[in-house]
Amino acid sequence: METFFYNQTLDHFNYRPESYATFKQKYVINSKYWGGAKESAPIFVYFGDEQPLDVQLGAVGFLSENAPHFKALQVYIEHRFYGQSIPFGTTDEAMGNDSTRGYFNSAQALADYAEVIIYLKKKLSADNSPVIVVGGSYGGMLASWFRLKYPHVALGALASSAPILYFDDITPRDAYYSVVTKDFKEVSKSCYETIRKSWSEIDRVASKPNGLSILSKKFRTCAPLDNSGDFKGVLELIYAIAAQYDSPPSYPVSQVCERIDGAYEGTGILGRIFAGFVAVAGNLTCYPFKEYYTTSKLNGWTWQVCSELVIPVGIGVNDTMFQPDPFNLKQFIESCRSLYGVSPRPHWISTYFGGHDIKLVLRRFASNIIFSNGLRDPYSSGGVLENLSDTLLAVHTVKGSHCLDILTATKTDPQWLIDQRKVEVKIIEGWFETYYADLHSLSH
């Protein structure tokens, strides 16, 4: 792995003098297995998402594990405003300034990736090397959108766990928490019932004169609880994360439910809930509940969802194991305005990238995208789960979780996961076959 920094354009879409400023964008290359430019050997490009690239390099194994087979060059590019790729110096400086934050959006990020890829191909004299872009979650959305917006730069995209249909009202707002509920119910009906009953029990205790201090003591919070709403929000988040990342061999949902169901006989509902909480939070002397729900205006992802990536996740009155908490756009706009002084644009993503009538629209102009999902991942509810054409392909597993297919393979991986990865590789092989045939026929 070699680290480089590209002099990236600050603003790809404007021609004011300040738009021409540049910043250092980090990218990492591994050329160990590359067949070289003369062979027109392929290039795999991983799109960094809402965290520093260093965090992802060790976790994402799809590129390094398949590079020897394809003789591929591996390139990993960090997303602007994350990690070391921050314009205007530090995160605090970049995120604390109303004007500088305006350069922080997905369209700019995609243009960044296009510039780096085109620059690298030129530098390596690899004009004919086909590019496959790979990303997971938000990075998966970027990978699929990149193939739609820059088909001349990337031959294909592997978009893992990319909820590109969770915008506007394309997907029901309560879909996410319905899947969380389904995951828990499938693992243990009694665990599901305990969680479902726990909310009214929390309300009952919290309504007592010293109720919040009772809850603080029972859940070993580092600081006294201010209110029960935020406290319940943390528990909701814990269950959601367990479901989203319910991957082998640990299976967090099973861990939570084993503790909830396996508590000593006579343990009350809240005691069982605490046991389940500890299963995933770890056994600490105290738990910093306030940290779990404190929103910082300096957090990059908070800015992104408060500007353009408005994913309207709420909890409906259907049969979930949660209390109803519908997504309220008006409240959401108000909270974002108070943080950043600007309103979110809830319809921009579907305006710019599409999403409505996707079966009808994409099949005619889009191609070479793998939409991979695990159906235990609540975000799969906003993913593409059926083939849209011969080259827009949905590859999903019933037991899979968030981004599991692109993570580093382990000896304990179940057969269904191994098979999912094999299917993806076979599809990419097909893309290359067609590409090299075209290249050969055009050069003769």
CSV table of C-alpha atoms in Angstrom, one decimal:
chain,number,residue,atom,x,y,z
A,1,MET,CA,0.0,0.0,0.0
A,2,GLU,CA,1.4,3.3,-1.0
A,3,THR,CA,-0.2,6.6,0.0
A,4,PHE,CA,-0.4,9.6,-2.2
A,5,PHE,CA,-2.1,13.0,-2.2
A,6,TYR,CA,-3.8,14.5,-5.3
A,7,ASN,CA,-4.1,18.3,-5.7
A,8,GLN,CA,-7.9,18.3,-5.9
A,9,THR,CA,-10.1,21.1,-7.2
A,10,LEU,CA,-12.2,22.6,-4.5
A,11,ASP,CA,-15.2,23.4,-6.7
A,12,HIS,CA,-15.8,21.4,-9.9
A,13,PHE,CA,-19.0,23.3,-10.8
A,14,ASN,CA,-18.1,27.0,-10.5
A,15,TYR,CA,-15.6,29.4,-12.1
A,16,ARG,CA,-15.2,32.0,-9.4
A,17,PRO,CA,-11.6,32.6,-8.5
A,18,GLU,CA,-12.1,30.8,-5.1
A,19,SER,CA,-13.4,27.8,-6.9
A,20,TYR,CA,-10.0,27.2,-8.3
A,21,ALA,CA,-8.4,26.6,-4.9
A,22,THR,CA,-7.1,23.1,-4.3
A,23,PHE,CA,-6.8,20.7,-1.4
A,24,LYS,CA,-4.8,17.5,-0.8
A,25,GLN,CA,-7.0,14.4,-1.4
A,26,LYS,CA,-5.6,11.2,-0.1
A,27,TYR,CA,-5.5,8.0,-2.1
A,28,VAL,CA,-3.8,4.7,-1.6
A,29,ILE,CA,-2.5,2.3,-4.3
A,30,ASN,CA,-1.6,-1.4,-4.2
A,31,SER,CA,0.1,-2.4,-7.5
A,32,LYS,CA,1.4,-5.8,-6.3
A,33,TYR,CA,-0.9,-7.9,-8.6
A,34,TRP,CA,-1.4,-5.4,-11.5
A,35,GLY,CA,-0.9,-6.9,-14.9
A,36,GLY,CA,0.2,-3.5,-16.2
A,37,ALA,CA,-0.9,-1.0,-18.8
A,38,LYS,CA,0.4,-3.0,-21.8
A,39,GLU,CA,-2.0,-5.8,-20.9
A,40,SER,CA,-4.8,-3.3,-20.3
A,41,ALA,CA,-5.1,-4.9,-16.9
A,42,PRO,CA,-8.1,-3.7,-14.9
A,43,ILE,CA,-8.3,-1.1,-12.1
A,44,PHE,CA,-10.4,-1.6,-9.0
A,45,VAL,CA,-11.3,1.7,-7.3
A,46,TYR,CA,-12.8,1.8,-3.8
A,47,PHE,CA,-14.8,4.9,-2.9
A,48,GLY,CA,-14.2,6.1,0.6
A,49,ASP,CA,-17.3,7.2,2.4
A,50,GLU,CA,-18.2,9.0,5.7
A,51,GLN,CA,-15.1,8.0,7.6
A,52,PRO,CA,-11.3,8.2,7.3
A,53,LEU,CA,-9.9,5.9,4.6
A,54,ASP,CA,-7.5,4.3,7.1
A,55,VAL,CA,-10.4,2.8,9.0
A,56,GLN,CA,-11.6,1.1,5.8
A,57,LEU,CA,-8.4,-0.2,4.3
A,58,GLY,CA,-8.2,-3.1,6.7
A,59,ALA,CA,-11.9,-3.9,6.7
A,60,VAL,CA,-12.6,-4.0,2.9
A,61,GLY,CA,-11.2,-7.2,1.5
A,62,PHE,CA,-13.1,-7.4,-1.9
A,63,LEU,CA,-10.4,-5.6,-3.8
A,64,SER,CA,-7.3,-7.2,-2.3
A,65,GLU,CA,-8.8,-10.7,-2.4
A,66,ASN,CA,-9.8,-10.4,-6.1
A,67,ALA,CA,-6.8,-8.4,-7.4
A,68,PRO,CA,-4.6,-11.5,-8.0
A,69,HIS,CA,-7.4,-13.3,-10.1
A,70,PHE,CA,-8.0,-10.2,-12.2
A,71,LYS,CA,-4.4,-8.9,-12.2
A,72,ALA,CA,-6.0,-5.7,-11.0
A,73,LEU,CA,-4.5,-2.5,-9.7
A,74,GLN,CA,-6.1,-1.5,-6.4
A,75,VAL,CA,-6.9,2.2,-5.7
A,76,TYR,CA,-8.6,3.5,-2.6
A,77,ILE,CA,-9.7,7.2,-2.6
A,78,GLU,CA,-10.7,9.1,0.5
A,79,HIS,CA,-14.0,11.2,0.5
A,80,ARG,CA,-13.5,15.0,0.7
A,81,PHE,CA,-13.9,16.4,4.2
A,82,TYR,CA,-13.1,13.1,5.9
A,83,GLY,CA,-9.8,11.8,7.3
A,84,GLN,CA,-6.9,13.7,5.9
A,85,SER,CA,-8.7,15.0,2.8
A,86,ILE,CA,-10.0,18.1,4.4
A,87,PRO,CA,-10.1,21.5,2.6
A,88,PHE,CA,-9.3,24.5,4.8
A,89,GLY,CA,-7.1,22.7,7.3
A,90,THR,CA,-8.8,21.0,10.2
A,91,THR,CA,-12.2,19.5,10.5
A,92,ASP,CA,-13.2,22.2,13.0
A,93,GLU,CA,-12.2,25.0,10.5
A,94,ALA,CA,-13.8,23.2,7.5
A,95,MET,CA,-17.1,22.3,9.3
A,96,GLY,CA,-17.3,25.4,11.5
A,97,ASN,CA,-17.5,27.8,8.6
A,98,ASP,CA,-20.9,28.4,6.8
A,99,SER,CA,-19.3,29.0,3.4
A,100,THR,CA,-16.7,26.2,3.4
A,101,ARG,CA,-19.3,23.5,4.2
A,102,GLY,CA,-21.0,24.3,0.9
A,103,TYR,CA,-18.3,22.5,-1.0
A,104,PHE,CA,-19.2,19.3,0.9
A,105,ASN,CA,-21.6,17.2,-1.1
A,106,SER,CA,-21.9,14.0,-3.1
A,107,ALA,CA,-21.8,15.6,-6.6
A,108,GLN,CA,-18.4,17.2,-5.7
A,109,ALA,CA,-17.2,13.9,-4.3
A,110,LEU,CA,-18.1,12.0,-7.5
A,111,ALA,CA,-16.2,14.6,-9.5
A,112,ASP,CA,-13.2,14.2,-7.2
A,113,TYR,CA,-13.2,10.5,-7.9
A,114,ALA,CA,-13.5,11.0,-11.6
A,115,GLU,CA,-10.5,13.4,-11.6
A,116,VAL,CA,-8.3,11.1,-9.6
A,117,ILE,CA,-9.1,8.1,-11.8
A,118,ILE,CA,-8.6,10.0,-15.1
A,119,TYR,CA,-5.3,11.4,-13.7
A,120,LEU,CA,-4.0,8.0,-12.6
A,121,LYS,CA,-4.9,6.3,-15.9
A,122,LYS,CA,-3.0,9.0,-17.8
A,123,LYS,CA,0.0,8.9,-15.4
A,124,LEU,CA,0.2,5.1,-15.8
A,125,SER,CA,-0.5,5.2,-19.6
A,126,ALA,CA,-3.4,2.9,-18.8
A,127,ASP,CA,-6.0,4.4,-21.2
A,128,ASN,CA,-7.4,1.0,-22.0
A,129,SER,CA,-7.5,-0.4,-18.5
A,130,PRO,CA,-11.2,-0.9,-17.5
A,131,VAL,CA,-12.3,0.5,-14.1
A,132,ILE,CA,-14.6,-1.1,-11.6
A,133,VAL,CA,-15.7,1.1,-8.8
A,134,VAL,CA,-16.7,-0.4,-5.4
A,135,GLY,CA,-18.4,1.0,-2.4
A,136,GLY,CA,-20.5,0.1,0.6
A,137,SER,CA,-23.5,1.9,2.2
A,138,TYR,CA,-23.2,5.6,1.3
A,139,GLY,CA,-20.1,4.6,-0.7
A,140,GLY,CA,-22.2,2.0,-2.5
A,141,MET,CA,-24.7,4.7,-3.4
A,142,LEU,CA,-21.7,6.8,-4.7
A,143,ALA,CA,-20.5,3.8,-6.8
A,144,SER,CA,-23.9,3.2,-8.4
A,145,TRP,CA,-24.4,6.9,-9.1
A,146,PHE,CA,-20.9,7.2,-10.5
A,147,ARG,CA,-21.7,4.5,-13.1
A,148,LEU,CA,-24.8,6.5,-14.0
A,149,LYS,CA,-23.0,9.9,-14.1
A,150,TYR,CA,-19.5,8.9,-15.4
A,151,PRO,CA,-20.0,5.8,-17.6
A,152,HIS,CA,-17.0,6.9,-19.7
A,153,VAL,CA,-14.8,6.6,-16.6
A,154,ALA,CA,-16.0,3.4,-15.0
A,155,LEU,CA,-16.9,0.2,-16.8
A,156,GLY,CA,-19.0,-1.1,-13.9
A,157,ALA,CA,-19.9,-0.7,-10.2
A,158,LEU,CA,-20.4,-3.0,-7.2
A,159,ALA,CA,-22.8,-1.1,-4.9
A,160,SER,CA,-23.0,-3.0,-1.6
A,161,SER,CA,-25.9,-2.3,0.7
A,162,ALA,CA,-26.7,1.0,-1.1
A,163,PRO,CA,-30.2,2.3,-0.1
A,164,ILE,CA,-30.6,4.4,-3.2
A,165,LEU,CA,-34.4,4.1,-3.0
A,166,TYR,CA,-34.7,5.4,0.6
A,167,PHE,CA,-35.2,9.0,-0.6
A,168,ASP,CA,-38.4,11.1,-1.0
A,169,ASP,CA,-41.2,8.5,-0.4
A,170,ILE,CA,-40.0,5.9,-2.8
A,171,THR,CA,-39.6,3.5,0.1
A,172,PRO,CA,-42.1,3.4,3.1
A,173,ARG,CA,-40.6,5.5,5.9
A,174,ASP,CA,-41.1,2.7,8.5
A,175,ALA,CA,-39.4,0.0,6.3
A,176,TYR,CA,-36.1,0.2,8.2
A,177,TYR,CA,-37.5,-0.5,11.7
A,178,SER,CA,-39.9,-3.1,10.3
A,179,VAL,CA,-36.8,-5.1,9.2
A,180,VAL,CA,-35.1,-4.6,12.6
A,181,THR,CA,-38.3,-6.0,14.2
A,182,LYS,CA,-38.4,-8.9,11.8
A,183,ASP,CA,-34.8,-9.8,12.6
A,184,PHE,CA,-35.5,-9.9,16.4
A,185,LYS,CA,-38.7,-11.7,16.0
A,186,GLU,CA,-37.1,-14.4,13.9
A,187,VAL,CA,-34.3,-14.9,16.5
A,188,SER,CA,-36.6,-15.0,19.5
A,189,LYS,CA,-40.3,-14.3,19.9
A,190,SER,CA,-39.9,-13.8,23.7
A,191,CYS,CA,-37.0,-11.4,23.2
A,192,TYR,CA,-39.1,-9.4,20.7
A,193,GLU,CA,-42.0,-9.3,23.3
A,194,THR,CA,-39.7,-8.1,26.1
A,195,ILE,CA,-38.4,-5.3,24.0
A,196,ARG,CA,-41.9,-4.4,22.8
A,197,LYS,CA,-43.2,-4.2,26.4
A,198,SER,CA,-40.1,-2.3,27.7
A,199,TRP,CA,-41.0,1.1,26.3
A,200,SER,CA,-44.2,1.5,28.4
A,201,GLU,CA,-42.2,0.2,31.4
A,202,ILE,CA,-39.5,2.9,30.8
A,203,ASP,CA,-42.3,5.5,30.5
A,204,ARG,CA,-43.9,4.3,33.8
A,205,VAL,CA,-40.6,4.5,35.7
A,206,ALA,CA,-39.6,7.8,34.2
A,207,SER,CA,-42.9,9.4,35.2
A,208,LYS,CA,-42.1,8.8,38.9
A,209,PRO,CA,-40.7,11.8,40.8
A,210,ASN,CA,-37.2,10.3,40.9
A,211,GLY,CA,-37.8,8.2,37.8
A,212,LEU,CA,-34.9,9.4,35.7
A,213,SER,CA,-32.4,8.7,38.5
A,214,ILE,CA,-33.8,5.2,38.9
A,215,LEU,CA,-33.2,4.6,35.2
A,216,SER,CA,-29.7,6.2,35.4
A,217,LYS,CA,-28.8,3.9,38.2
A,218,LYS,CA,-30.3,0.8,36.6
A,219,PHE,CA,-28.4,1.5,33.3
A,220,ARG,CA,-25.2,2.7,34.9
A,221,THR,CA,-25.2,6.0,33.0
A,222,CYS,CA,-22.0,8.1,33.4
A,223,ALA,CA,-24.1,11.2,33.8
A,224,PRO,CA,-27.7,11.6,35.0
A,225,LEU,CA,-30.3,11.2,32.3
A,226,ASP,CA,-32.0,14.4,31.2
A,227,ASN,CA,-35.1,12.8,29.7
A,228,SER,CA,-36.5,9.4,28.8
A,229,GLY,CA,-37.0,10.2,25.1
A,230,ASP,CA,-33.2,10.4,24.4
A,231,PHE,CA,-32.7,7.4,26.5
A,232,LYS,CA,-35.2,5.4,24.5
A,233,GLY,CA,-33.6,6.7,21.4
A,234,VAL,CA,-30.2,5.1,22.4
A,235,LEU,CA,-31.9,1.7,23.0
A,236,GLU,CA,-33.6,2.0,19.6
A,237,LEU,CA,-30.2,2.7,18.0
A,238,ILE,CA,-28.6,-0.3,19.8
A,239,TYR,CA,-31.2,-2.6,18.4
A,240,ALA,CA,-30.9,-1.1,14.9
A,241,ILE,CA,-27.1,-1.4,14.9
A,242,ALA,CA,-27.4,-5.0,16.1
A,243,ALA,CA,-29.8,-5.8,13.2
A,244,GLN,CA,-27.8,-3.8,10.6
A,245,TYR,CA,-24.6,-5.6,11.4
A,246,ASP,CA,-26.1,-9.0,12.3
A,247,SER,CA,-23.2,-10.8,10.8
A,248,PRO,CA,-21.4,-14.1,11.4
A,249,PRO,CA,-19.9,-15.4,13.5
A,250,SER,CA,-21.0,-13.2,16.4
A,251,TYR,CA,-24.6,-12.4,15.2
A,252,PRO,CA,-25.3,-9.4,17.5
A,253,VAL,CA,-29.2,-9.9,17.4
A,254,SER,CA,-28.7,-13.4,18.9
A,255,GLN,CA,-26.3,-12.0,21.5
A,256,VAL,CA,-28.8,-9.4,22.6
A,257,CYS,CA,-31.7,-11.9,22.7
A,258,GLU,CA,-29.6,-14.6,24.5
A,259,ARG,CA,-29.0,-12.1,27.3
A,260,ILE,CA,-32.5,-10.8,27.4
A,261,ASP,CA,-34.0,-14.3,27.5
A,262,GLY,CA,-31.3,-15.8,29.6
A,263,ALA,CA,-31.5,-13.3,32.5
A,264,TYR,CA,-32.1,-14.9,36.0
A,265,GLU,CA,-35.6,-15.9,36.7
A,266,GLY,CA,-37.5,-13.1,38.3
A,267,THR,CA,-35.4,-10.4,36.6
A,268,GLY,CA,-37.8,-7.6,35.6
A,269,ILE,CA,-38.2,-6.2,32.1
A,270,LEU,CA,-35.7,-3.4,32.6
A,271,GLY,CA,-33.1,-5.7,34.1
A,272,ARG,CA,-33.4,-7.9,31.0
A,273,ILE,CA,-33.2,-4.9,28.7
A,274,PHE,CA,-30.0,-3.8,30.5
A,275,ALA,CA,-28.5,-7.3,30.1
A,276,GLY,CA,-29.2,-7.1,26.3
A,277,PHE,CA,-27.7,-3.7,26.1
A,278,VAL,CA,-24.5,-4.9,27.8
A,279,ALA,CA,-24.2,-7.8,25.3
A,280,VAL,CA,-23.4,-5.3,22.6
A,281,ALA,CA,-22.1,-2.2,24.5
A,282,GLY,CA,-19.7,-4.3,26.5
A,283,ASN,CA,-19.3,-4.5,30.3
A,284,LEU,CA,-18.3,-1.0,31.4
A,285,THR,CA,-18.2,0.7,34.8
A,286,CYS,CA,-20.6,3.3,33.3
A,287,TYR,CA,-22.2,4.1,29.9
A,288,PRO,CA,-21.9,7.5,28.3
A,289,PHE,CA,-25.5,7.7,27.1
A,290,LYS,CA,-25.3,11.5,26.4
A,291,GLU,CA,-22.5,10.9,24.0
A,292,TYR,CA,-24.7,8.4,22.0
A,293,TYR,CA,-27.3,11.0,21.3
A,294,THR,CA,-25.4,14.3,21.2
A,295,THR,CA,-25.3,15.8,17.7
A,296,SER,CA,-22.3,17.9,16.7
A,297,LYS,CA,-22.5,20.4,13.9
A,298,LEU,CA,-18.8,19.5,13.2
A,299,ASN,CA,-19.8,15.9,12.3
A,300,GLY,CA,-19.5,15.5,8.6
A,301,TRP,CA,-22.3,12.9,8.2
A,302,THR,CA,-24.7,15.1,10.2
A,303,TRP,CA,-24.0,17.9,7.7
A,304,GLN,CA,-24.6,15.5,4.7
A,305,VAL,CA,-28.0,14.3,6.0
A,306,CYS,CA,-28.9,17.9,6.9
A,307,SER,CA,-28.2,19.1,3.4
A,308,GLU,CA,-28.9,16.6,0.7
A,309,LEU,CA,-28.9,13.0,2.0
A,310,VAL,CA,-32.3,13.2,3.7
A,311,ILE,CA,-33.2,9.6,4.4
A,312,PRO,CA,-36.7,9.7,6.0
A,313,VAL,CA,-36.5,6.8,8.4
A,314,GLY,CA,-39.3,6.8,11.0
A,315,ILE,CA,-41.3,4.3,13.1
A,316,GLY,CA,-44.9,3.8,12.0
A,317,VAL,CA,-47.8,2.5,14.0
A,318,ASN,CA,-47.5,-0.9,12.4
A,319,ASP,CA,-46.5,-4.0,14.2
A,320,THR,CA,-42.9,-3.1,15.1
A,321,MET,CA,-41.4,-3.7,18.5
A,322,PHE,CA,-41.0,0.1,18.9
A,323,GLN,CA,-43.2,2.9,20.0
A,324,PRO,CA,-44.5,5.0,17.0
A,325,ASP,CA,-42.1,7.8,16.1
A,326,PRO,CA,-42.9,8.9,12.5
A,327,PHE,CA,-40.4,10.9,10.5
A,328,ASN,CA,-41.5,14.5,10.7
A,329,LEU,CA,-40.0,16.5,7.9
A,330,LYS,CA,-40.9,19.9,9.4
A,331,GLN,CA,-39.1,19.0,12.7
A,332,PHE,CA,-36.2,17.6,10.8
A,333,ILE,CA,-35.8,20.9,8.8
A,334,GLU,CA,-36.0,22.9,12.0
A,335,SER,CA,-33.3,20.9,13.8
A,336,CYS,CA,-31.0,21.2,10.7
A,337,ARG,CA,-31.7,24.9,10.4
A,338,SER,CA,-30.8,25.4,14.1
A,339,LEU,CA,-27.5,23.5,13.5
A,340,TYR,CA,-26.4,24.9,10.2
A,341,GLY,CA,-28.6,27.9,9.3
A,342,VAL,CA,-29.8,26.2,6.1
A,343,SER,CA,-32.7,23.9,5.2
A,344,PRO,CA,-32.2,20.4,3.9
A,345,ARG,CA,-33.2,19.7,0.3
A,346,PRO,CA,-35.2,16.5,0.7
A,347,HIS,CA,-35.9,16.0,-3.0
A,348,TRP,CA,-32.5,16.8,-4.4
A,349,ILE,CA,-31.1,13.3,-4.5
A,350,SER,CA,-34.0,11.9,-6.5
A,351,THR,CA,-33.8,15.0,-8.8
A,352,TYR,CA,-30.1,14.6,-9.5
A,353,PHE,CA,-29.6,10.9,-9.4
A,354,GLY,CA,-33.1,9.5,-10.0
A,355,GLY,CA,-34.9,6.8,-8.0
A,356,HIS,CA,-38.6,7.1,-9.0
A,357,ASP,CA,-39.9,4.4,-11.4
A,358,ILE,CA,-36.4,2.9,-11.4
A,359,LYS,CA,-37.5,-0.3,-13.1
A,360,LEU,CA,-38.9,1.6,-16.0
A,361,VAL,CA,-36.1,4.2,-16.2
A,362,LEU,CA,-32.8,2.5,-15.5
A,363,ARG,CA,-33.2,-0.5,-17.7
A,364,ARG,CA,-33.0,1.6,-20.9
A,365,PHE,CA,-29.9,3.7,-20.2
A,366,ALA,CA,-28.0,2.2,-17.3
A,367,SER,CA,-25.8,-0.9,-17.3
A,368,ASN,CA,-23.1,-2.8,-15.4
A,369,ILE,CA,-24.2,-2.2,-11.8
A,370,ILE,CA,-24.3,-5.0,-9.1
A,371,PHE,CA,-26.7,-4.0,-6.3
A,372,SER,CA,-25.8,-6.4,-3.5
A,373,ASN,CA,-27.7,-6.7,-0.2
A,374,GLY,CA,-28.2,-8.8,2.8
A,375,LEU,CA,-31.8,-9.0,3.8
A,376,ARG,CA,-31.2,-8.8,7.5
A,377,ASP,CA,-29.8,-5.3,6.9
A,378,PRO,CA,-32.6,-2.8,7.5
A,379,TYR,CA,-31.2,-0.6,4.8
A,380,SER,CA,-31.9,-3.4,2.3
A,381,SER,CA,-35.5,-2.2,2.4
A,382,GLY,CA,-34.3,0.8,0.4
A,383,GLY,CA,-32.1,-1.2,-1.9
A,384,VAL,CA,-32.5,-2.6,-5.4
A,385,LEU,CA,-33.6,-6.2,-4.8
A,386,GLU,CA,-34.5,-7.4,-8.3
A,387,ASN,CA,-32.7,-7.4,-11.6
A,388,LEU,CA,-33.6,-4.4,-13.7
A,389,SER,CA,-32.0,-5.7,-16.9
A,390,ASP,CA,-29.3,-8.2,-18.1
A,391,THR,CA,-26.6,-6.0,-16.7
A,392,LEU,CA,-28.3,-4.2,-13.7
A,393,LEU,CA,-28.2,-7.1,-11.3
A,394,ALA,CA,-29.5,-7.6,-7.8
A,395,VAL,CA,-27.5,-10.1,-5.7
A,396,HIS,CA,-28.9,-10.6,-2.2
A,397,THR,CA,-28.7,-13.2,0.6
A,398,VAL,CA,-31.4,-13.9,3.1
A,399,LYS,CA,-29.1,-14.0,6.1
A,400,GLY,CA,-26.7,-11.3,5.0
A,401,SER,CA,-26.1,-8.0,6.8
A,402,HIS,CA,-24.8,-4.5,5.9
A,403,CYS,CA,-21.9,-4.5,3.4
A,404,LEU,CA,-20.9,-8.0,4.4
A,405,ASP,CA,-20.0,-9.1,0.9
A,406,ILE,CA,-17.2,-6.6,0.4
A,407,LEU,CA,-15.6,-7.1,3.9
A,408,THR,CA,-12.5,-9.2,4.3
A,409,ALA,CA,-13.2,-12.9,4.0
A,410,THR,CA,-12.7,-15.1,7.0
A,411,LYS,CA,-12.4,-18.9,7.7
A,412,THR,CA,-15.8,-18.8,9.5
A,413,ASP,CA,-17.7,-17.3,6.5
A,414,PRO,CA,-20.8,-19.4,5.8
A,415,GLN,CA,-21.3,-20.9,2.3
A,416,TRP,CA,-24.0,-18.5,1.3
A,417,LEU,CA,-21.6,-15.6,1.7
A,418,ILE,CA,-18.9,-17.3,-0.2
A,419,ASP,CA,-21.4,-18.0,-3.0
A,420,GLN,CA,-22.6,-14.4,-3.1
A,421,ARG,CA,-19.0,-13.2,-3.6
A,422,LYS,CA,-18.5,-15.8,-6.3
A,423,VAL,CA,-21.6,-14.6,-8.2
A,424,GLU,CA,-20.3,-11.0,-8.1
A,425,VAL,CA,-16.9,-12.0,-9.4
A,426,LYS,CA,-18.5,-14.0,-12.2
A,427,ILE,CA,-20.6,-11.0,-13.2
A,428,ILE,CA,-17.5,-8.7,-13.3
A,429,GLU,CA,-15.7,-11.4,-15.4
A,430,GLY,CA,-18.5,-11.1,-17.9
A,431,TRP,CA,-18.2,-7.3,-18.1
A,432,PHE,CA,-14.5,-7.6,-18.7
A,433,GLU,CA,-15.0,-10.3,-21.4
A,434,THR,CA,-17.4,-8.0,-23.3
A,435,TYR,CA,-15.1,-5.0,-22.8
A,436,TYR,CA,-11.9,-6.8,-24.1
A,437,ALA,CA,-13.8,-8.2,-27.1
A,438,ASP,CA,-14.9,-4.6,-28.0
A,439,LEU,CA,-11.4,-3.3,-27.4
A,440,HIS,CA,-10.0,-6.0,-29.7
A,441,SER,CA,-12.5,-5.5,-32.5
A,442,LEU,CA,-12.0,-1.7,-32.4
A,443,SER,CA,-8.2,-1.9,-32.5
A,444,HIS,CA,-8.2,-4.2,-35.6
